[in-house]
Short mmCIF file of C-alpha atoms and ligand atoms in Angstrom, two decimals:
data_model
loop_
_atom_site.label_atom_id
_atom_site.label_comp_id
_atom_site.label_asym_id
_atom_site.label_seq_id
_atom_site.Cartn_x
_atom_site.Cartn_y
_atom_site.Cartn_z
CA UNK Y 160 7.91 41.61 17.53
CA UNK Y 161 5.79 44.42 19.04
CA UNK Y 162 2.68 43.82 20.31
CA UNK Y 163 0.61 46.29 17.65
CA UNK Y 164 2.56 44.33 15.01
CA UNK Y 165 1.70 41.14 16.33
CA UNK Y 166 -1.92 42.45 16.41
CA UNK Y 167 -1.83 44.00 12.81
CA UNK Y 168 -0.45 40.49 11.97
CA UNK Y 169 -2.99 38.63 13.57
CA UNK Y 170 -5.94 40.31 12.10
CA UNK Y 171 -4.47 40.23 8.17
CA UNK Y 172 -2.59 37.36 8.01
CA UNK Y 173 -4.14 34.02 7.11
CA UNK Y 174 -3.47 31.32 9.69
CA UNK Y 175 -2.07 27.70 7.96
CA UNK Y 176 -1.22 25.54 10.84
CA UNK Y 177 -0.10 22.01 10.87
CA UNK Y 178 -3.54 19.70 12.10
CA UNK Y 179 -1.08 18.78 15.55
CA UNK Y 180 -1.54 21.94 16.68
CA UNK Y 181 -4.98 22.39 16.36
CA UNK Y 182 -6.67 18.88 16.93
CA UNK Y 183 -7.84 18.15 19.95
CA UNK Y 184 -7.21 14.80 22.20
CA UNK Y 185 -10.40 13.68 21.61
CA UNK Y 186 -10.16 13.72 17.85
CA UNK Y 187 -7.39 11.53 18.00
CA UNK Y 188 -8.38 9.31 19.47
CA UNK Y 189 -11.78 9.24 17.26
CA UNK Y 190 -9.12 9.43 14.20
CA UNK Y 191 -6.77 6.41 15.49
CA UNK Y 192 -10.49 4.57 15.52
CA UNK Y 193 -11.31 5.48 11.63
CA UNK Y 194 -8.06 5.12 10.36
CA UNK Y 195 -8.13 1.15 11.78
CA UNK Y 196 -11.82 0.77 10.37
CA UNK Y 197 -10.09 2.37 7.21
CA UNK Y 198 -7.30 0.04 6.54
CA UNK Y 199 -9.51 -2.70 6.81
CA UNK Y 200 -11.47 -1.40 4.09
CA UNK Y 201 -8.13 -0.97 2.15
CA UNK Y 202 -7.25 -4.88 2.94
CA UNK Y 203 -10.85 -6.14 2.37
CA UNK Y 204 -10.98 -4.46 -1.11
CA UNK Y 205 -7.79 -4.16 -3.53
CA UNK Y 206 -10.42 -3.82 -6.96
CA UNK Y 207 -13.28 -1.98 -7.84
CA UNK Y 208 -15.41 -4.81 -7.74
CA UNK Y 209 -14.19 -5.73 -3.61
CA UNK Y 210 -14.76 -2.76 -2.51
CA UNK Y 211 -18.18 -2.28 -4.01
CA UNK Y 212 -18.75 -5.41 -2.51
CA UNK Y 213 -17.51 -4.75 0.80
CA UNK Y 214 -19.29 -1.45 0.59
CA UNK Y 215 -22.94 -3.16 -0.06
CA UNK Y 216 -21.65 -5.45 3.00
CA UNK Y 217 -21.25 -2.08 5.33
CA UNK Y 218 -24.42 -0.67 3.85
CA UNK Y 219 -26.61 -3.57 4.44
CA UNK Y 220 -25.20 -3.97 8.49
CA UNK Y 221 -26.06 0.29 8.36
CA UNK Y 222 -29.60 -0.07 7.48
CA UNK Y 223 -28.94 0.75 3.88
CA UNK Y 224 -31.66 -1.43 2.00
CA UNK Y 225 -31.55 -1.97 -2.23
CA UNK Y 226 -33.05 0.95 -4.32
CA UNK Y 227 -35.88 -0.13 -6.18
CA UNK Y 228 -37.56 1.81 -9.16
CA UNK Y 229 -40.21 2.79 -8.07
CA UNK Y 230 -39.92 2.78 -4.37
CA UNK Y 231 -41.64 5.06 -1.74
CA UNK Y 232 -39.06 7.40 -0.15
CA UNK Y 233 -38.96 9.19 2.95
CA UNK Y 234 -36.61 11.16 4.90
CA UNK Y 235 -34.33 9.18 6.47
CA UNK Y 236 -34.86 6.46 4.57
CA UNK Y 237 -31.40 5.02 3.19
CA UNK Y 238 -31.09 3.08 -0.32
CA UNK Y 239 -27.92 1.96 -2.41
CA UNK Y 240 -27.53 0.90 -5.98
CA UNK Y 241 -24.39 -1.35 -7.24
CA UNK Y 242 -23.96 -0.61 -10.55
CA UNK Y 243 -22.57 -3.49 -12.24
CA UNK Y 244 -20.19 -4.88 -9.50
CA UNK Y 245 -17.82 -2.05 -9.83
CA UNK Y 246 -19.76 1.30 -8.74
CA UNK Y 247 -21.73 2.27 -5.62
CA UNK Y 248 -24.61 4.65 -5.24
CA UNK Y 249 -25.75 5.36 -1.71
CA UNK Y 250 -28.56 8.11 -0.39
CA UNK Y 251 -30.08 9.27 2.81
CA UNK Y 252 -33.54 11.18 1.75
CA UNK Y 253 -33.37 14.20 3.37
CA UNK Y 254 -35.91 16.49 4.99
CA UNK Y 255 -36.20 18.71 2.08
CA UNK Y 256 -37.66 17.95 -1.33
CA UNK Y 257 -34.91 16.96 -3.92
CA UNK Y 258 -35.96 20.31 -5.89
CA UNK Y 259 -33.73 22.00 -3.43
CA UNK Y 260 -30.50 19.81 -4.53
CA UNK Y 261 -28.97 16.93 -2.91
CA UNK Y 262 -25.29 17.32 -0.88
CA UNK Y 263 -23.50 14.70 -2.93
CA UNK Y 264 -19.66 13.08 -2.10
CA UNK Y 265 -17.95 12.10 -5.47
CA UNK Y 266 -14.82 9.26 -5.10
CA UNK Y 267 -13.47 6.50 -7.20
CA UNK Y 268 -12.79 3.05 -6.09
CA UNK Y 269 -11.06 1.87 -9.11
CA UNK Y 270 -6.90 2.05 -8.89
CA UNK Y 271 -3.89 1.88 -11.07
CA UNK Y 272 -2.98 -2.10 -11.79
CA UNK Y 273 -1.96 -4.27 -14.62
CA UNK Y 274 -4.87 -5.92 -16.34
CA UNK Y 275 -4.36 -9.37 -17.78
CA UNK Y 276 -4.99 -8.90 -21.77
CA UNK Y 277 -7.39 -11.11 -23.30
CA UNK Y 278 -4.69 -13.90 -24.58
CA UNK Y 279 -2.58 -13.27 -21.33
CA UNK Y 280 -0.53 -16.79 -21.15
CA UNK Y 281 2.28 -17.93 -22.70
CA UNK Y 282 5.30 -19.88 -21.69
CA UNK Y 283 9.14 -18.48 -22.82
CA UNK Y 284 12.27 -20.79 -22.09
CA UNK Y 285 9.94 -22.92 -20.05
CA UNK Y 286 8.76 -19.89 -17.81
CA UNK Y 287 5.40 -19.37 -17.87
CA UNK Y 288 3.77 -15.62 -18.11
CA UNK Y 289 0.92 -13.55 -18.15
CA UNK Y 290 0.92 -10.65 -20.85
CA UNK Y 291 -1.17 -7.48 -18.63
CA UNK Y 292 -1.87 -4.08 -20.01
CA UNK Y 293 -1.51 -1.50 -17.33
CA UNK Y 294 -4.45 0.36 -16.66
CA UNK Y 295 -3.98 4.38 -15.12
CA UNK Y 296 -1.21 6.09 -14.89
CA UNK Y 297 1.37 3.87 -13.63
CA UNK Y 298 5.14 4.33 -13.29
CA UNK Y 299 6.36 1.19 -14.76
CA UNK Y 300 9.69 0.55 -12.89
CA UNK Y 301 7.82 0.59 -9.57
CA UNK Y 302 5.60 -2.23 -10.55
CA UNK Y 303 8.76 -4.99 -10.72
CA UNK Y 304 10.46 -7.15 -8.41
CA UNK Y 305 7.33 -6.38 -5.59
CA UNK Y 306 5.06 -9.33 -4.97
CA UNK Y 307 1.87 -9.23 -6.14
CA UNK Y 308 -1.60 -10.81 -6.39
CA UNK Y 309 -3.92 -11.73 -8.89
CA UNK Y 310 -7.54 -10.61 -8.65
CA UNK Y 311 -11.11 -10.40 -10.35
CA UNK Y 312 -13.74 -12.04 -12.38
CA UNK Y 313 -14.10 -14.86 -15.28
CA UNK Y 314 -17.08 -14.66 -16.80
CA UNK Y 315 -17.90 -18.04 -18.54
CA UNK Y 316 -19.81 -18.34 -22.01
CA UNK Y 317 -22.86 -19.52 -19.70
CA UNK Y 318 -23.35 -16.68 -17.46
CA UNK Y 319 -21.86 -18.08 -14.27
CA UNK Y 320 -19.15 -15.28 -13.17
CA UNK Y 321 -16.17 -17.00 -11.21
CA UNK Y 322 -14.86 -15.03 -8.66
CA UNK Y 323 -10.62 -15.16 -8.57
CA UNK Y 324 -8.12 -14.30 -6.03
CA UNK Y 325 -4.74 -15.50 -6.00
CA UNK Y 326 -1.81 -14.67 -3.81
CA UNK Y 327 -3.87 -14.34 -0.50
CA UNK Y 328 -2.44 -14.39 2.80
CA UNK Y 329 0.22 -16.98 2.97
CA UNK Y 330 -0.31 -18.03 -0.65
CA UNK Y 331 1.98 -17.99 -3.61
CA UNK Y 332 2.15 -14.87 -5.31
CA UNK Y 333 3.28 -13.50 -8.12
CA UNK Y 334 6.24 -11.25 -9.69
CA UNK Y 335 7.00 -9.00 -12.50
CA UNK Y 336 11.14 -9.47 -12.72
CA UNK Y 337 13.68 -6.70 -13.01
CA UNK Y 338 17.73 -6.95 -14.98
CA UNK Y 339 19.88 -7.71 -12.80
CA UNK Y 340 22.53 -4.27 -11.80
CA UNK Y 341 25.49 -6.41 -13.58
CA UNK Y 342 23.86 -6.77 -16.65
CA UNK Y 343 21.62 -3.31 -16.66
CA UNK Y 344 24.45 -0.75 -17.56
CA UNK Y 345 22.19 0.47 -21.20
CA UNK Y 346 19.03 0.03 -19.35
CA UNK Y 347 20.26 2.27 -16.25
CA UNK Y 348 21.30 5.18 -19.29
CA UNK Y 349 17.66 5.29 -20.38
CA UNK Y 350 14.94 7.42 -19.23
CA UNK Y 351 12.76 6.27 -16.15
CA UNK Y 352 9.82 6.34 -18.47
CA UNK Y 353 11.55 4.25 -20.90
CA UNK Y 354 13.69 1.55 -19.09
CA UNK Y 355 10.71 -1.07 -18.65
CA UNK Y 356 8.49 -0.75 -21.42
CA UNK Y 357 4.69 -1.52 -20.96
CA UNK Y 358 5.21 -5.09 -23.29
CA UNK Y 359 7.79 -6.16 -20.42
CA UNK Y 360 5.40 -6.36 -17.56
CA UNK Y 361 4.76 -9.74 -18.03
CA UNK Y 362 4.09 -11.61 -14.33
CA UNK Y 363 5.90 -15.04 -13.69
CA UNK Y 364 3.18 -17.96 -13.05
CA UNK Y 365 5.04 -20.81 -12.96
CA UNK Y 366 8.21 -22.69 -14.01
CA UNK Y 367 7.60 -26.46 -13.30
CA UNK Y 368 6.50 -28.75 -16.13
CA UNK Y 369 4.29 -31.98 -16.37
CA UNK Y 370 3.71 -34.51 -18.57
CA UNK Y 371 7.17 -36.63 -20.35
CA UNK Y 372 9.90 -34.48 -21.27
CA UNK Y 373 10.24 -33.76 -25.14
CA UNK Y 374 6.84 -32.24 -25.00
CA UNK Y 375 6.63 -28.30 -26.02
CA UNK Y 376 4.51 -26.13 -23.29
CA UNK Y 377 4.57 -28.06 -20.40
CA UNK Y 378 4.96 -24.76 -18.05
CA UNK Y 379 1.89 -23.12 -19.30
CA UNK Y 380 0.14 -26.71 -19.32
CA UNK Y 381 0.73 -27.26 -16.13
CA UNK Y 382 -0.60 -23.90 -15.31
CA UNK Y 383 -3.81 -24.04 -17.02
CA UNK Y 384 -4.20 -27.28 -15.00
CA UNK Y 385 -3.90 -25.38 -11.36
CA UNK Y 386 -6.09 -22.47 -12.52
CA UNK Y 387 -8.89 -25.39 -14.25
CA UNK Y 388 -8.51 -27.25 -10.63
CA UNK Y 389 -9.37 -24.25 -9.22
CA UNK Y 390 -12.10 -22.59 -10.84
CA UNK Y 391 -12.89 -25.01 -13.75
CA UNK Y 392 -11.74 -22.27 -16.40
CA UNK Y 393 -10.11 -23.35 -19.95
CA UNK Y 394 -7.51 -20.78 -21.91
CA UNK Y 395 -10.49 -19.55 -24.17
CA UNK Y 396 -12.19 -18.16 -20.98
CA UNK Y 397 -9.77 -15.56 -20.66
CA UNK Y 398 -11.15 -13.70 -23.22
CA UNK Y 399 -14.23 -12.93 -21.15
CA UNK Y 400 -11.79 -11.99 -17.90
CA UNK Y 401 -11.18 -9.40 -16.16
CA UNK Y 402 -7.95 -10.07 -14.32
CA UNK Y 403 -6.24 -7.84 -12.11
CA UNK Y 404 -2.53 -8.06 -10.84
CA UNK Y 405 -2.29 -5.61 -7.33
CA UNK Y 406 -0.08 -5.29 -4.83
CA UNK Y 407 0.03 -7.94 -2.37
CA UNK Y 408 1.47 -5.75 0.45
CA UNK Y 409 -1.34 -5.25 2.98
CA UNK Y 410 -2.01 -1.34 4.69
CA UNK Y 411 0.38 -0.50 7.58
CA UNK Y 412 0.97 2.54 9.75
CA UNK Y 413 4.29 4.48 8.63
CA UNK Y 414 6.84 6.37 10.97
CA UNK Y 415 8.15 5.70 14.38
CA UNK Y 416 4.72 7.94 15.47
CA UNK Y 417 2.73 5.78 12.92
CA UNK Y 418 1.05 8.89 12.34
CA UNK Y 419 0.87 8.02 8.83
CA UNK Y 420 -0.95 5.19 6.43
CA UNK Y 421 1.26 3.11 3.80
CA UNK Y 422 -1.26 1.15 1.44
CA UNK Y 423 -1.84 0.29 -2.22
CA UNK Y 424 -5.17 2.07 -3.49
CA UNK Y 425 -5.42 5.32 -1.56
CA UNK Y 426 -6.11 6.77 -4.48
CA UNK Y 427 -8.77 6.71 -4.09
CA UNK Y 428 -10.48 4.66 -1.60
CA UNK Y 429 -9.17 7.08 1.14
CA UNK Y 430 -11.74 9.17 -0.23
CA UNK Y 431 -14.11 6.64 -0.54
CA UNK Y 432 -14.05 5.23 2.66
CA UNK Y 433 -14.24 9.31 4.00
CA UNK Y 434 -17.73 9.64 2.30
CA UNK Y 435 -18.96 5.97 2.72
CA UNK Y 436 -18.01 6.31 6.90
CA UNK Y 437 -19.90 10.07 6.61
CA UNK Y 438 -23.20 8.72 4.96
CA UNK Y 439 -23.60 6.30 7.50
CA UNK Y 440 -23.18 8.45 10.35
CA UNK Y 441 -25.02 11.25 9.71
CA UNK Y 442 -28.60 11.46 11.13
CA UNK Y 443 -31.68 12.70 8.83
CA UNK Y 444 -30.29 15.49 6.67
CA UNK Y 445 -31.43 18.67 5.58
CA UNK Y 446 -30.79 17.69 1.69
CA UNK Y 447 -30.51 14.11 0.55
CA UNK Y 448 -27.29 13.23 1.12
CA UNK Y 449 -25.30 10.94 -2.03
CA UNK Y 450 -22.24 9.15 -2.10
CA UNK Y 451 -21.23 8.35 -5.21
CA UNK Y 452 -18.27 5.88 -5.46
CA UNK Y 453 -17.57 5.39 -9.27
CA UNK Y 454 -15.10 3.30 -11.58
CA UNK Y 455 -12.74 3.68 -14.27
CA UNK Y 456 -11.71 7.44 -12.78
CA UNK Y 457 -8.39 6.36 -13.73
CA UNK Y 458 -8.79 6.30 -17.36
CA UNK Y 459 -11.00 9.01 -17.85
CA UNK Y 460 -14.34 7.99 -16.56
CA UNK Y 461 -15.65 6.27 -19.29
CA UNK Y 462 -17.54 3.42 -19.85
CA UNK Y 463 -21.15 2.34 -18.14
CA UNK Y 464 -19.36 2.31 -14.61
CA UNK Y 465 -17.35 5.62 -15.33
CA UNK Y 466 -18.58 9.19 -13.73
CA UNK Y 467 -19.61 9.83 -17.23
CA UNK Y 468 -22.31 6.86 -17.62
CA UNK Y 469 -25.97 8.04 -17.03
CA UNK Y 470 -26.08 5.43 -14.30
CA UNK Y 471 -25.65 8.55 -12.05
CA UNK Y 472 -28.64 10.44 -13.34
CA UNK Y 473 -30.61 7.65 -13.55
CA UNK Y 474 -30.49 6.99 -10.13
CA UNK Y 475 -30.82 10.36 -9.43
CA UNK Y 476 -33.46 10.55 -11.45
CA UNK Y 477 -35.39 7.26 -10.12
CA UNK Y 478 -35.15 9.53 -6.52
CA UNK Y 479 -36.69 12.51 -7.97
CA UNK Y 480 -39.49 10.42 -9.21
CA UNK Y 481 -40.63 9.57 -6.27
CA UNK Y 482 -40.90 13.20 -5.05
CA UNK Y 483 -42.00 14.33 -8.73
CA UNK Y 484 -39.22 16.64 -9.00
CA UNK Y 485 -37.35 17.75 -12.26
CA UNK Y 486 -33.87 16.41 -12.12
CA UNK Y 487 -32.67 19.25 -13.75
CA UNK Y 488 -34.33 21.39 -10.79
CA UNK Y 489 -32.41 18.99 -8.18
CA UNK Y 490 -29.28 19.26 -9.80
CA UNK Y 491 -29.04 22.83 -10.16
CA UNK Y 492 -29.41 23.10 -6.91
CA UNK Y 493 -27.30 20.49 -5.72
CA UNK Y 494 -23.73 20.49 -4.40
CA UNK Y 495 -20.93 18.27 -5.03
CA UNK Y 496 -17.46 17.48 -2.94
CA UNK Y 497 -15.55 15.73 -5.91
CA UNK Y 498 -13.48 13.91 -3.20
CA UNK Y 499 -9.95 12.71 -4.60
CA UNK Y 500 -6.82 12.56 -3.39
CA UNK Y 501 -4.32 15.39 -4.11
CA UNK Y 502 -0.23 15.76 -4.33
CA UNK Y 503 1.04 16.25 -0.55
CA UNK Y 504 4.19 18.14 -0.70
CA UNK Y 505 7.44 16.42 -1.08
CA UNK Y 506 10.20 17.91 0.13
CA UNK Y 507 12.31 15.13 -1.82
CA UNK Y 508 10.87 16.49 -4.79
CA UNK Y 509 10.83 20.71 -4.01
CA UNK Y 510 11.40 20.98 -7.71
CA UNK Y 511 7.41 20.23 -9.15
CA UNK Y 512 6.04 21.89 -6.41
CA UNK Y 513 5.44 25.52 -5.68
CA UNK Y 514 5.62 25.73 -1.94
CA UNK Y 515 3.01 28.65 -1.08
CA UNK Y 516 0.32 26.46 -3.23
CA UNK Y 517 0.94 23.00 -2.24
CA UNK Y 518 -1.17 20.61 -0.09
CA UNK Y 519 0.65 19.43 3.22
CA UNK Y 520 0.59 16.01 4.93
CA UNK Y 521 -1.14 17.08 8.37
CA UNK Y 522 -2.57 20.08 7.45
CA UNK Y 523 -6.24 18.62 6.82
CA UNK Y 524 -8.44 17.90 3.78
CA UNK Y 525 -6.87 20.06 0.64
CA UNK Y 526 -9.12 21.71 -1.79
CA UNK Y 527 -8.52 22.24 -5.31
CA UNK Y 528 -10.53 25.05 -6.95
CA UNK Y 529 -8.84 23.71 -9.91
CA UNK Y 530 -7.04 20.62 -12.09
CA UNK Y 531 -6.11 20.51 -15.15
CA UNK Y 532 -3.07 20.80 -17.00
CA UNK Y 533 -1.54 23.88 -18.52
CA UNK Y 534 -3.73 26.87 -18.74
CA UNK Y 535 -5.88 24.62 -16.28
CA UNK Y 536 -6.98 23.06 -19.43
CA UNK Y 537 -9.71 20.23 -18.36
CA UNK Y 538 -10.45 21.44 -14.90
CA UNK Y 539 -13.90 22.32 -14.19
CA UNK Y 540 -12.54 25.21 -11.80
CA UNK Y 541 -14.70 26.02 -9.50
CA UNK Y 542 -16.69 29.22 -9.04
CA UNK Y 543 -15.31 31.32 -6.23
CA UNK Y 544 -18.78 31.32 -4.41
CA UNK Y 545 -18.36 27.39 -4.45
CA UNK Y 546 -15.23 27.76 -2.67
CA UNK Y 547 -16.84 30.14 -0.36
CA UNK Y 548 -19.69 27.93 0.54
CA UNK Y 549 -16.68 24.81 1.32
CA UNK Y 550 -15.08 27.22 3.44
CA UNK Y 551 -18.15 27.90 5.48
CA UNK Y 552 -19.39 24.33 6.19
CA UNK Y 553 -15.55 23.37 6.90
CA UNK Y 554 -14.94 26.02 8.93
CA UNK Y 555 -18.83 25.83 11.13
CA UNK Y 556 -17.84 21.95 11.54
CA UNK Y 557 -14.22 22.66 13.17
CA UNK Y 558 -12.66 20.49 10.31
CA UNK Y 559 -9.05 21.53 9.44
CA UNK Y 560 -8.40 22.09 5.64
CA UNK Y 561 -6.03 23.73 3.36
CA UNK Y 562 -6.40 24.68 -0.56
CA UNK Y 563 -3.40 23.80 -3.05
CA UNK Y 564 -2.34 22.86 -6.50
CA UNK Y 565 -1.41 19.81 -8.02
CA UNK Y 566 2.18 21.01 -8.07
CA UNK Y 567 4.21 23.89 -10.27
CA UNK Y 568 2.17 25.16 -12.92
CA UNK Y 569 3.03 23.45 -16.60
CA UNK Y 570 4.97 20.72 -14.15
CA UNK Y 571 2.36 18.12 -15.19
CA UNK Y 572 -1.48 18.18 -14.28
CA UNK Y 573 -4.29 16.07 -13.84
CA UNK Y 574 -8.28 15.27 -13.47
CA UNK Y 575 -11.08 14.19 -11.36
CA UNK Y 576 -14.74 13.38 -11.71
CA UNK Y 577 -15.05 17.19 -10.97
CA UNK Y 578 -16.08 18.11 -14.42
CA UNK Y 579 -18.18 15.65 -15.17
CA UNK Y 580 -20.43 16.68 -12.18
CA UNK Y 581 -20.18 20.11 -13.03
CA UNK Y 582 -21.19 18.92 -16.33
CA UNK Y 583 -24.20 18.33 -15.03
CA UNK Y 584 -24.91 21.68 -13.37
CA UNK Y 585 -23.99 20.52 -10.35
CA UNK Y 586 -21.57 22.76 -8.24
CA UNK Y 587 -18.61 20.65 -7.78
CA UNK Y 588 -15.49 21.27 -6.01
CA UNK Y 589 -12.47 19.08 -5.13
CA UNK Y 590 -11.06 18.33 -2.19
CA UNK Y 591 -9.34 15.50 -0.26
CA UNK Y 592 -6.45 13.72 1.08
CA UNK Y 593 -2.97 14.95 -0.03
CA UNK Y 594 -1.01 11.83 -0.99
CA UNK Y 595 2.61 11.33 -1.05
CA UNK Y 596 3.93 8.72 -3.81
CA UNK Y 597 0.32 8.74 -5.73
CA UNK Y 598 -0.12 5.93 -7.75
CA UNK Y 599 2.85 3.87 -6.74
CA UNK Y 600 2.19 0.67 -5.93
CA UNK Y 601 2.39 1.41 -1.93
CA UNK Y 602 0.97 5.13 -1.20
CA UNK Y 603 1.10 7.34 2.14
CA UNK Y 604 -1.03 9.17 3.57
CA UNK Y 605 -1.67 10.95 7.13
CA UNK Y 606 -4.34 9.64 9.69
CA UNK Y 607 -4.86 13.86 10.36
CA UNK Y 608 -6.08 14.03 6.70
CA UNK Y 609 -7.54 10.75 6.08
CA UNK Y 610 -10.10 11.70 9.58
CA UNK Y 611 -10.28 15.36 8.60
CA UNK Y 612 -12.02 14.24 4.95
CA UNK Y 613 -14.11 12.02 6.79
CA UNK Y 614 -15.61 14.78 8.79
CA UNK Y 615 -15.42 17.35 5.47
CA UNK Y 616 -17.58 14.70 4.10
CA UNK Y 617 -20.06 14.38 6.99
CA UNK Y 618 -19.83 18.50 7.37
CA UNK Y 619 -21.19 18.49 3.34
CA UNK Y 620 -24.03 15.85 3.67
CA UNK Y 621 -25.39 17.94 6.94
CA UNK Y 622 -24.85 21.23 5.08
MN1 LIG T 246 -8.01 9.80 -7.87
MN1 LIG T 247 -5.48 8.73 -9.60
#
């Protein structure tokens, strides 16, 4: 190639490069450090409600003290809410009144499981199971034959909630089973989708009896009896549960260069744990700085703990209060990172993806201007000034990004908490870790990416 080419090239052409080339030796070590702090967060937390717990935990050793209505704020001050168990709210006041906006970092902590339903046990042919319900979008057939745990609350009729975790460490845990290949030739000729229906994902408990033989149930009796040992719950409290069956495979690096992160629940702690590590290690900022880590993002949002709950604006709100600002003025003027995970490219799968627009493992945080599905139906798509303003702070920080798709267009689709924040007048834009195998039951990830949305993150809040 001749030099003026080369030249011509240089000064047109944008410049994608993989995150190896451009990181420096110092970063990676800094990145090696976050991604261990990471996967313990990832092992300490496997349900909305651990890590909202482990995140008060982190808070509280950061300085972070409990928001209370009413409370004065200054800058630099740091508060956090827990709403209901299952969602965090954190802030750092900034130096500027909350009438000029607040820098907020959207994730979810909430994953694709099974959920127990609310009459879960039964016992077949002197098996005993638990019925669950699957909760996100799952892929059935990956969710059999892997070992898994059992995980959550029982609320009694009294009040007392009783925490559960089964299947810890070296104890017993638990299975969904699978046909057998001699006996699955008309289950292998049906569709992936179809070839374990949702009513089959029932998870083995138990197969011994008690009590004299002749008697019906002695499987399921015997049980109830370990669980009432245990926590001192009957059958009926069930009904107040909420019971979740997750992997029990802890985090682990991936590849001979273990330049890579295998783990149930990246999606979407990875994003998470990016803006939780960011709040706390940013010094006074300009705006007040939020991280927002919600619930039930993978069924839409809803509900109290959902992006869509007022909880948000009230505790936006409450902070406005104490500066007397409108929280319609602070949220016009405020800036969200919807921070969620996004497709990586698989080269296994070429077929979904559209190369040019795809987000690559090791080639930083990805952006997505837009979700959606079809004519981008349900994204919030971003304004182009948005974008701009991203690009800027990523670009001033050093932090290595790319912007994508979530694969071929009319291939599939999908959502965020985006659009509810821009819902809200807030200027919201996705971004965060590409993810290859989202939503299985064991997801990778890069440590480049995982540390590059860490410091997107921190790069918003000091914005
Ligand atoms: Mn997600
Ligand atoms: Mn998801």
């Amino acid at each position: 190639m001749s030099e003026v080419m080369k030249e011509r090239k240089e000064k047109l052409f944008a410049k994608a490069k993989n995150g190896y080339d451009v990181i420096s030796e110092q970063d990676k070590a800094a990145m090696e450090a976050y991604c261990r702090l990471y996967r313990d967060f990832l092992d300490s937390g496997k349900t909305e409600r651990e890590c909202a717990l482990r995140t008060m935990q982190l808070a509280e050793e950061r300085g972070f003290v409990p928001y209370r209505r009413g409370m004065e704020l200054k800058a630099g001050d740091k508060v956090y809410t827990v709403n209901r168990g299952k969602s965090v709210m954190l802030a750092v006041i900034g130096k500027k009144s909350l009438s000029e906006g607040a820098h907020i970092v959207a994730a979810h902590i909430d994953a694709p499981r099974l959920d127990m339903k609310p009459t879960p046990l039964y016992e077949d042919s002197e098996l005993a199971y638990f019925k669950t319900h699957y909760y996100g979008g799952i892929r059935k057939y990956q969710w059999v034959t892997i070992p898994l745990e059992l995980r959550g609350v029982v609320a009694l009729r009294d009040g007392t909630v009783v925490h559960v975790a089964l299947g810890e460490g070296d104890e017993p845990k638990f299975v969904i089973n699978d046909l057998l290949p001699h006996l699955g030739a008309e289950q292998s000729k049906k569709p992936l989708g179809e070839a374990i229906p949702g009513e089959s994902l029932n998870i083995l408990l138990g197969s011994e009896p008690v009590g004299e033989s002749g008697e019906s149930e002695r499987v399921k009796l015997h049980v109830l009896e370990k669980l009432h040992e245990k926590y001192g719950i009957i059958e009926d409290d069930f009904a107040s549960a909420e019971l979740e069956a997750v992997p029990a495979a802890m985090s682990t690096d991936i590849g001979l260069d273990a330049s890579m992160i295998g783990a149930y629940g990246h999606d979407d702690r990875v994003c998470g744990y990016a803006g939780l590590q960011a709040i706390f290690d940013i010094d006074v900022p300009e705006h007040t700085a939020v991280c927002m880590l919600a619930d039930k993002e993978e069924i839409g949002s809803m509900g109290v703990t959902g992006m869509q709950s007022a909880a948000f604006d009230t505790f936006i709100h409450d902070l406005c209060d104490s500066q007397n600002v409108l929280l319609r003025e602070c949220y016009e003027n405020s800036f969200c990172l919807s921070a969620d995970v996004t497709a990586a490219y698989d080269p296994n799968f070429a077929e979904v993806y559209e190369k040019r627009n795809s987000a690559r493992i090791n080639y930083g945080i990805g952006l997505c201007k837009y979700t959606g599905a079809r004519g981008k139906s349900g994204a919030s798509d971003a304004g182009a000034e948005t974008v701009a303003f991203v690009r800027r702070v990523l670009d001033d920080a050093g932090v290595i990004w790319q912007i994508a798709e979530l694969g071929k267009v009319d291939a599939g689709g999908g959502g965020t908490v985006a659009q509810y924040m821009a819902n809200r007048n807030i200027a919201t834009l996705d971004a965060g870790v590409p993810v290859l195998s989202m939503h299985a039951p064991f997801e990778t990830v890069s440590k480049l990416d995982c540390y590059m949305t860490y410091l997107g993150c921190k790069a918003i809040y000091e914005a």
